[in-house]
Tab-separated table of C-alpha atoms in Angstrom:
chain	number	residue	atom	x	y	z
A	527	UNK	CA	0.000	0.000	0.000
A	528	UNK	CA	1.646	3.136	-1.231
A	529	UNK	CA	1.278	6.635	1.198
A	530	UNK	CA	0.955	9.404	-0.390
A	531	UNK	CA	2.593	12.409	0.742
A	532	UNK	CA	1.285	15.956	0.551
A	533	UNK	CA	2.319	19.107	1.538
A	534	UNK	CA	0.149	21.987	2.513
A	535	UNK	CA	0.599	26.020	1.464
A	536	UNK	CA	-1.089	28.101	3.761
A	537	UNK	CA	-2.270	31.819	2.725
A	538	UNK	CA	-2.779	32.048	6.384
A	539	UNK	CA	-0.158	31.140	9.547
A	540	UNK	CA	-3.255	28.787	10.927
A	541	UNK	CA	-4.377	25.159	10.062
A	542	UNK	CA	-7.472	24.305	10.520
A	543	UNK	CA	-8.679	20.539	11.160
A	544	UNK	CA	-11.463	20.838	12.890
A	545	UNK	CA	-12.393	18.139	15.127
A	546	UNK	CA	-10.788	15.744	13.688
A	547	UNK	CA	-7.204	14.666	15.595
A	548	UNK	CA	-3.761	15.730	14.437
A	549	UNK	CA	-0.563	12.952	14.484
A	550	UNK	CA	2.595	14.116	13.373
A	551	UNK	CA	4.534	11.389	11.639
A	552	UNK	CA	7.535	11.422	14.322
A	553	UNK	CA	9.824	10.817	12.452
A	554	UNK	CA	9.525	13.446	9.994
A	555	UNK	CA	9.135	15.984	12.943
A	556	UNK	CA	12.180	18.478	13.607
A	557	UNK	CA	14.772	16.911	15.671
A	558	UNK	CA	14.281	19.242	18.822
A	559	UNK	CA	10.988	19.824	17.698
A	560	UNK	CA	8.672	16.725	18.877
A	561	UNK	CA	6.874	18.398	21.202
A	562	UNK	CA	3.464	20.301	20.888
A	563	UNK	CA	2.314	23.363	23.080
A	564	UNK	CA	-1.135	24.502	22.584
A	565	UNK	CA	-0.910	28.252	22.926
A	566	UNK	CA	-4.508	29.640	23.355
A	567	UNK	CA	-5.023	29.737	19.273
A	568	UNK	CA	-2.796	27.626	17.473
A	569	UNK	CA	-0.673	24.031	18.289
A	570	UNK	CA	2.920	24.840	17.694
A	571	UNK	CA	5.745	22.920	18.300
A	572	UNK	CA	8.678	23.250	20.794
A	573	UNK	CA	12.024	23.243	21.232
A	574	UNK	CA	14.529	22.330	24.563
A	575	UNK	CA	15.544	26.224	24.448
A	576	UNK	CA	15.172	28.026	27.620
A	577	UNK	CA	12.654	30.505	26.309
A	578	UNK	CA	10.543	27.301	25.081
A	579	UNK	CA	10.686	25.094	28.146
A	580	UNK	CA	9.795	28.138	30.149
A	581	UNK	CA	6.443	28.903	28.314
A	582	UNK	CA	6.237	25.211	28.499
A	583	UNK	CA	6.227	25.126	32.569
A	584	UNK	CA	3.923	28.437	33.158
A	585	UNK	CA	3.492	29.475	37.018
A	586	UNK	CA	1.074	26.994	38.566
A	587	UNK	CA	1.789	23.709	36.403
A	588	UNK	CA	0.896	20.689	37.886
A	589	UNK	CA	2.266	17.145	37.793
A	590	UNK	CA	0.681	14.683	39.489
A	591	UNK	CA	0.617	16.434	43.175
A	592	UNK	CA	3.094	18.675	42.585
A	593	UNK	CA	2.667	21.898	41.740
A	594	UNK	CA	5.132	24.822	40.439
A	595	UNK	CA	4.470	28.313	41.178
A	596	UNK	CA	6.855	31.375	41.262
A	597	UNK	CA	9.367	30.681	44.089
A	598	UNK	CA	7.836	27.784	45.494
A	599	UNK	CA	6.645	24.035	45.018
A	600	UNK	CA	3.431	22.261	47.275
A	601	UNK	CA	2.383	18.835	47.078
A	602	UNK	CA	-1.638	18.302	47.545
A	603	UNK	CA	-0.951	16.056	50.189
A	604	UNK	CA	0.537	18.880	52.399
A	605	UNK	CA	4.098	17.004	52.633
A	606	UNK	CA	7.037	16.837	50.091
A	607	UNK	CA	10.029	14.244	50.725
A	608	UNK	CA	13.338	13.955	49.736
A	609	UNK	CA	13.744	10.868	51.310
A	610	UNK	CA	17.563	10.440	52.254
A	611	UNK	CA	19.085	13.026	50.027
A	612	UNK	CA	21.204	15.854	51.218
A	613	UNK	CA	20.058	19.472	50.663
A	614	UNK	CA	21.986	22.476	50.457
A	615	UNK	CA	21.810	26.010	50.212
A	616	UNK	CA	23.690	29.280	50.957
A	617	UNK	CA	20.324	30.988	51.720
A	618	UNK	CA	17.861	31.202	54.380
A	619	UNK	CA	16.329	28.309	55.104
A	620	UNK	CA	12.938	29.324	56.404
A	621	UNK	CA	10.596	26.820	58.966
A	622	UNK	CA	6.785	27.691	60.020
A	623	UNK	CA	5.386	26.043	63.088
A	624	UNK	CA	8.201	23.039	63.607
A	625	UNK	CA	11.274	21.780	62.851
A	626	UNK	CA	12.084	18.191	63.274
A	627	UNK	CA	15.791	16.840	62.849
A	628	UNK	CA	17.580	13.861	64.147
A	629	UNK	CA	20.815	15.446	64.881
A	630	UNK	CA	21.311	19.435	65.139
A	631	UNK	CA	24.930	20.476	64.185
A	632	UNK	CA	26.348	23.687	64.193
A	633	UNK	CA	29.271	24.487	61.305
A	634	UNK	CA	32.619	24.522	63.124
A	635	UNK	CA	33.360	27.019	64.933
A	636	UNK	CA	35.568	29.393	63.475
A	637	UNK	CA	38.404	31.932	65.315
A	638	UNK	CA	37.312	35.959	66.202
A	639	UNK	CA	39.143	38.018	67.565
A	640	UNK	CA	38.201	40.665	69.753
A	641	UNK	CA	39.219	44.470	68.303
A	642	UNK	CA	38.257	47.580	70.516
A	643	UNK	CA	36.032	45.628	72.934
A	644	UNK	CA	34.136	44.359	70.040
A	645	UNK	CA	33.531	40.501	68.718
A	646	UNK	CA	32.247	40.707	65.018
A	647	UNK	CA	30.685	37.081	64.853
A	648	UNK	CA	29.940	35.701	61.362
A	649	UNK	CA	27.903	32.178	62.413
A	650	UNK	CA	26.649	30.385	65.953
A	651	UNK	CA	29.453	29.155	66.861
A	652	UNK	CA	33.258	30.459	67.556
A	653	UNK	CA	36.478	30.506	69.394
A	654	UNK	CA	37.319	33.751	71.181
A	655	UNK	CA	40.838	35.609	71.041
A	656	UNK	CA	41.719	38.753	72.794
A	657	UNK	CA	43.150	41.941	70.657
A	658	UNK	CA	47.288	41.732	70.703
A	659	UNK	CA	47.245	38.262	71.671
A	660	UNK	CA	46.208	38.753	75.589
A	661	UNK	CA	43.704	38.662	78.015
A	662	UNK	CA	40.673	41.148	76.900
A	663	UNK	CA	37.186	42.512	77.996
A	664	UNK	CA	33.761	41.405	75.538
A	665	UNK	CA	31.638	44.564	75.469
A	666	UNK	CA	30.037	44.113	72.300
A	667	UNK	CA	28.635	41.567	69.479
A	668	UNK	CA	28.436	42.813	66.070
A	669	UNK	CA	27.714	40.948	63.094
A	670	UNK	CA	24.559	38.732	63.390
A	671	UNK	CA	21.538	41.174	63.806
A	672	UNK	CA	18.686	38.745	63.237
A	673	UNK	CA	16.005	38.551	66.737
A	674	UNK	CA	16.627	34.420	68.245
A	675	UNK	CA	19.934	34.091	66.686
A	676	UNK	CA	21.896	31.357	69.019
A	677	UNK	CA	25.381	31.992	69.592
A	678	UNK	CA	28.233	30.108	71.547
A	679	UNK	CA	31.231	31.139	72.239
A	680	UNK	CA	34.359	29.381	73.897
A	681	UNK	CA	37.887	30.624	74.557
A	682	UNK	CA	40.086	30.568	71.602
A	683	UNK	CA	43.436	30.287	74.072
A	684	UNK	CA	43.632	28.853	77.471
A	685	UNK	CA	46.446	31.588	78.293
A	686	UNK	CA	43.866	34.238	77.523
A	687	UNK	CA	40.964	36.009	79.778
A	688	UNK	CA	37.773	36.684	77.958
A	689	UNK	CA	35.635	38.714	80.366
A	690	UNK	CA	32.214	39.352	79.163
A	691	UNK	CA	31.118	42.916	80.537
A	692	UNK	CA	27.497	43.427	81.433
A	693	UNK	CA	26.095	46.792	80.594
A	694	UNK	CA	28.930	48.163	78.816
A	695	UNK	CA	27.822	47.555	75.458
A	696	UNK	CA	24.503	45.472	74.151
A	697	UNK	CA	25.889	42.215	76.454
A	698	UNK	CA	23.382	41.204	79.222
A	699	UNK	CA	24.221	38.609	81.739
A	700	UNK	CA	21.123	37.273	84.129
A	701	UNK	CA	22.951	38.322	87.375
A	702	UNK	CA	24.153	41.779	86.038
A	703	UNK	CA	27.656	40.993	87.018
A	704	UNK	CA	30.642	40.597	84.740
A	705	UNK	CA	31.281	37.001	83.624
A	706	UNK	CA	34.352	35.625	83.061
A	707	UNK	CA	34.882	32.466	80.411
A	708	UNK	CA	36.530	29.184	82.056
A	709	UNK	CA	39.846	28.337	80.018
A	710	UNK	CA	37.533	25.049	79.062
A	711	UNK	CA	33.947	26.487	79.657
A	712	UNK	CA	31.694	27.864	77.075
A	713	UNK	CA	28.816	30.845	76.920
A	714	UNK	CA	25.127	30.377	75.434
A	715	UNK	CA	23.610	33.549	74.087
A	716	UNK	CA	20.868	34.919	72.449
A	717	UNK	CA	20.059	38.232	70.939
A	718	UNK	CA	16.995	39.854	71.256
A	719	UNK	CA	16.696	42.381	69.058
A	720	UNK	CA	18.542	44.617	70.819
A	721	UNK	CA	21.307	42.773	73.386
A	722	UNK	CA	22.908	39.706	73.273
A	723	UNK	CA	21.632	37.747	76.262
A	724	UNK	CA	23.848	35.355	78.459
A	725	UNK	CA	21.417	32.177	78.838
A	726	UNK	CA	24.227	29.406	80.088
A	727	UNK	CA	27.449	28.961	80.605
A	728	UNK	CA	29.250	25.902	81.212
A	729	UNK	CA	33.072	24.043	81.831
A	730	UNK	CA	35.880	25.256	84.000
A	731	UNK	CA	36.646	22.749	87.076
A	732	UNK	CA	39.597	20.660	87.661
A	733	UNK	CA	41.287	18.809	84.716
A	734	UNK	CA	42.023	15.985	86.955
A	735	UNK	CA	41.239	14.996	90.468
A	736	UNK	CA	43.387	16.855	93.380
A	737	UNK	CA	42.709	17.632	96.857
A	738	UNK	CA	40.397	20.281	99.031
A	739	UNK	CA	42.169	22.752	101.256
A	740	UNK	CA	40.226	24.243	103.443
A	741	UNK	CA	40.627	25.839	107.420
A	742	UNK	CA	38.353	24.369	109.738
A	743	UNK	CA	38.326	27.594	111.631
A	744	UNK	CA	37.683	31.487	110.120
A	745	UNK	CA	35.113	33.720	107.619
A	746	UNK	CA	34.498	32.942	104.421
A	747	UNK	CA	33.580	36.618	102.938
A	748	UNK	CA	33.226	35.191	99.237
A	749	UNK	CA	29.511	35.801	97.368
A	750	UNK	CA	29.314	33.040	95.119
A	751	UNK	CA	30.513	29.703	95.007
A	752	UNK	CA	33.515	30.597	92.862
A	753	UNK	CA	34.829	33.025	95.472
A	754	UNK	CA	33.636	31.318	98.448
A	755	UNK	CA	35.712	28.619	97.127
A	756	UNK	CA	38.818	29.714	96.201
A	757	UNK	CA	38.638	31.569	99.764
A	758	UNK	CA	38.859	27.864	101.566
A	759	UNK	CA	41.360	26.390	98.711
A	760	UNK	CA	43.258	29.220	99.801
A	761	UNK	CA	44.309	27.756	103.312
A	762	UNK	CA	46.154	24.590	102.146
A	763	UNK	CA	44.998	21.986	104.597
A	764	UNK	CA	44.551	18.988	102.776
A	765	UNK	CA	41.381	16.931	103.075
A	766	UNK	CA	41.135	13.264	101.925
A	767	UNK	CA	39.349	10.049	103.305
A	768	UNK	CA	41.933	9.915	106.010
A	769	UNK	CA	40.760	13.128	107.444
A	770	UNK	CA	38.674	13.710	110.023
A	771	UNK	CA	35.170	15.537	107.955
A	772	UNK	CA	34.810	19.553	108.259
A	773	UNK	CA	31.943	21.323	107.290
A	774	UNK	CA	31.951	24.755	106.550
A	775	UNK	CA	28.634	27.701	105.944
A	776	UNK	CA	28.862	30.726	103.784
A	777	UNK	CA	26.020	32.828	102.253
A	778	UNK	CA	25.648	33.051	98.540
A	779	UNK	CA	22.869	35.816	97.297
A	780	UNK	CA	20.939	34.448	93.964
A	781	UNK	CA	20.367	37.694	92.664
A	782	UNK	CA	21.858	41.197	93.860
A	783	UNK	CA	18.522	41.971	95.156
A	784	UNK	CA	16.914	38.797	96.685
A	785	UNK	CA	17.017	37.453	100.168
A	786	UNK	CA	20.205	35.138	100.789
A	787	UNK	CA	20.483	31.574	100.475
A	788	UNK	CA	22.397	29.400	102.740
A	789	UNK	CA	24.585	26.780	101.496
A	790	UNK	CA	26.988	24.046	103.574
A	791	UNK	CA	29.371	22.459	101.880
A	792	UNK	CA	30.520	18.946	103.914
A	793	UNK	CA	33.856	17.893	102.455
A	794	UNK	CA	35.011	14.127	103.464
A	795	UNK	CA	35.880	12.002	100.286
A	796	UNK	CA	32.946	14.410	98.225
A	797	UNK	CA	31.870	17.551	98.358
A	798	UNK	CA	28.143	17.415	98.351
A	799	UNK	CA	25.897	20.823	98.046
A	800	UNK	CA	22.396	21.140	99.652
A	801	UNK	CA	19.977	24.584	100.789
C-alpha cells in the first residue's frame, strides 16, 4: 500500500482541522521539535531552548501532586520528601510552626578576635581571642543582627581572659555581674533584638582529680561559690578520706537583690551541696 505524501501552502499562519485529531509522523518531525504546546489559538511545536521550556512550565503547572508556582513548590498532600538526600543552600532556610531533625549540628566554629572591645561574629558558633594576643574585655557583638539568633562562644586560648562585661555595650548577663569564660567552659547567648543575652554557661573545674584545702576555723567573705571557694582552697589543709570531715557555711545571694540563700558544703571524700 503506497502513502501518499502531501504538503500543505497556507495563505494564512493557521491550520485548521477541525475536530478531527492531528498525528505528526515522528519521524519526519524536527529533531528538537517533537513536542506540541497549545498556545490559546494555534498548536505549535517546541524546542529544549530556555525561552521554550519556560512557556512550556507556566506558574502553577501541575504534575501529578506537585505543583510549580513562582518561588515555590506544594504537594496536595501537604508534605514533600526527599527521602535520604542531602540538601543544600547558601540561603535562608525558612521553617513555620516546627522543625524536626535527628541530629542538630552547628558548622565549626571558626576563630574571632576581639578588636576595641568588640567581637564581630559571622555564624553560631566560635572561638574567642583577645586583641594583641592577651587577656581582653567582651563589650560588644556585632555581626549577626537577626532577633533568636543562638550563639556560643568558647575561649580561643587557654592563656587568655575573655571577660564578658554586662552593661557596657549590648551584652546582658542574668545576674548583672561581669562574667568571666573558664579556660575550658563555654557561653550560650541569644540576641533579642537589641542585646545579646547570656542564657548558660558551662566548663571550667579541675582537669584531673586533686585535693580540698580548706581551714576548719575562720570567715568565708566570698559571694558566690567561685569566690567562696577559692577563699577555703586558699588555706592549704589537705582533706582526703583519712581526714577527720569539716563542714563549713557561707552565704551566697541568687540575685543582687533577693534574700540570701544558705549553702553548707561537707567535704570528706565528696563535696556534696544542699539549701
Amino acid at each position: 500500500m503506497k502513502r501518499l505524501a502531501i504538503a500543505l501552502c497556507l495563505a494564512s499562519a493557521a491550520l485548521a482541522f477541525g475536530d478531527r485529531n492531528l498525528r505528526i509522523n515522528e519521524a519526519s518531525a524536527p529533531a528538537n521539535g517533537a513536542l506540541l504546546k497549545f498556545d490559546s489559538t494555534n498548536w505549535r511545536g517546541i524546542t529544549t531552548t530556555a525561552s521554550d521550556i519556560d512557556a512550556l512550565l507556566v506558574s502553577g503547572q501541575s504534575f501529578g501532586n506537585l505543583t510549580l508556582a513562582d518561588g515555590s513548590i506544594t504537594d496536595a498532600s501537604g508534605a514533600i520528601s526527599f527521602g535520604d538526600e542531602n540538601l543544600s543552600t547558601t540561603g535562608t532556610f525558612t521553617v513555620g510552626d516546627a522543625l524536626t531533625v535527628g541530629t542538630l549540628l552547628m558548622a565549626d566554629a571558626t576563630s574571632a578576635t576581639i578588636a576595641t572591645g568588640t567581637l564581630t561574629v559571622t555564624q553560631s558558633a566560635h572561638t574567642v581571642l583577645g586583641e594583641g594576643a592577651a587577656s581582653d574585655d567582651l563589650d560588644t557583638i556585632a555581626g549577626l543582627t537577626a532577633t533568636d539568633t543562638w550563639l556560643v562562644l568558647r575561649p580561643g586560648d587557654a592563656a587568655q581572659d575573655i571577660t564578658i562585661k554586662h552593661g557596657t555595650g549590648n551584652i546582658v548577663t542574668s545576674d548583672g555581674a561581669d562574667y568571666d569564660i573558664p579556660d575550658n567552659g563555654f557561653v550560650l547567648m541569644i540576641y533579642d533584638g537589641s542585646n545579646w543575652r547570656l542564657l548558660s554557661a558551662g566548663g571550667g573545674g579541675a582537669s584531673a582529680a586533686a585535693d580540698v584545702t580548706f581551714s576548719p576555723t575562720g570567715t568565708i567573705a566570698g559571694t558566690n561559690v567561685q569566690t567562696a571557694l577559692a577563699e577555703v582552697a586558699s588555706e592549704a589543709v589537705p582533706v582526703s578520706s583519712a581526714t577527720p570531715t569539716y563542714c563549713v557555711a557561707f552565704t551566697i545571694p541568687d540575685e543582687p537583690d533577693d534574700d540570701a540563700q544558705h549553702y553548707q558544703i561537707e567535704i570528706d571524700d565528696t563535696a556534696d551541696f544542699s539549701s
